[in-house]
Amino acid sequence: MNKYDLFNQIVLNNGNVRLSPISSKEEAEEIIFLAHQLEHEGKISLVEFCMEKDPIAVSLKTNYK
């Protein structure tokens, strides 16, 4: 997933996204990194994030701008 796809998912889901299943812990960490990049660019405000282990998933709670 690239950051533009992630941003579109955030917008389509009113700022709250749960991505599952994810193939690896590294991929989950990359999604969280992309969310931080979007925050740094001023596109979202990352309120909360969570990485779950079984199945691997990422939940993001944001305020998108």
Short mmCIF file of C-alpha atoms in Angstrom, two decimals:
data_model
loop_
_atom_site.label_atom_id
_atom_site.label_comp_id
_atom_site.label_asym_id
_atom_site.label_seq_id
_atom_site.Cartn_x
_atom_site.Cartn_y
_atom_site.Cartn_z
CA MET A 1 0.00 0.00 0.00
CA ASN A 2 1.26 3.47 -0.78
CA LYS A 3 0.41 6.60 1.17
CA TYR A 4 -2.10 7.81 -1.43
CA ASP A 5 -4.04 4.55 -1.15
CA LEU A 6 -3.91 4.84 2.62
CA PHE A 7 -5.15 8.43 2.50
CA ASN A 8 -8.04 7.40 0.24
CA GLN A 9 -8.98 4.62 2.70
CA ILE A 10 -8.93 7.14 5.55
CA VAL A 11 -11.15 9.59 3.66
CA LEU A 12 -13.60 6.89 2.51
CA ASN A 13 -13.95 5.62 6.08
CA ASN A 14 -14.40 9.01 7.76
CA GLY A 15 -10.99 8.89 9.41
CA ASN A 16 -11.25 5.49 11.09
CA VAL A 17 -9.62 2.56 9.31
CA ARG A 18 -8.91 -1.06 10.20
CA LEU A 19 -6.71 -2.85 7.69
CA SER A 20 -6.72 -6.63 7.98
CA PRO A 21 -5.35 -9.15 7.32
CA ILE A 22 -1.84 -7.85 6.75
CA SER A 23 0.81 -10.28 5.59
CA SER A 24 3.62 -9.33 7.99
CA LYS A 25 4.62 -7.23 10.97
CA GLU A 26 6.91 -5.25 8.66
CA GLU A 27 3.99 -4.36 6.38
CA ALA A 28 1.97 -3.23 9.41
CA GLU A 29 4.86 -1.05 10.56
CA GLU A 30 5.10 0.42 7.05
CA ILE A 31 1.41 1.40 7.14
CA ILE A 32 1.92 3.15 10.48
CA PHE A 33 4.98 4.90 9.02
CA LEU A 34 2.88 6.07 6.04
CA ALA A 35 0.24 7.42 8.44
CA HIS A 36 2.95 9.41 10.22
CA GLN A 37 4.12 10.76 6.84
CA LEU A 38 0.57 11.89 6.03
CA GLU A 39 0.42 13.59 9.42
CA HIS A 40 3.76 15.32 8.80
CA GLU A 41 2.44 16.55 5.42
CA GLY A 42 -0.58 18.04 7.19
CA LYS A 43 -3.15 15.79 5.48
CA ILE A 44 -4.31 14.02 8.64
CA SER A 45 -4.03 14.32 12.37
CA LEU A 46 -3.22 10.88 13.75
CA VAL A 47 -5.20 10.49 16.98
CA GLU A 48 -4.50 6.84 17.71
CA PHE A 49 -3.00 3.77 16.07
CA CYS A 50 -2.88 0.12 17.05
CA MET A 51 -1.11 -2.90 15.60
CA GLU A 52 -2.82 -6.19 16.40
CA LYS A 53 -0.97 -9.51 16.29
CA ASP A 54 -3.37 -12.30 15.38
CA PRO A 55 -4.39 -11.79 12.64
CA ILE A 56 -1.98 -8.95 11.91
CA ALA A 57 -3.99 -5.75 11.53
CA VAL A 58 -3.58 -2.00 11.83
CA SER A 59 -6.25 0.33 13.17
CA LEU A 60 -5.97 4.06 12.65
CA LYS A 61 -8.11 6.76 14.22
CA THR A 62 -7.57 10.13 12.54
CA ASN A 63 -8.96 13.53 11.85
CA TYR A 64 -8.37 14.07 8.17
CA LYS A 65 -8.13 17.60 6.82
#
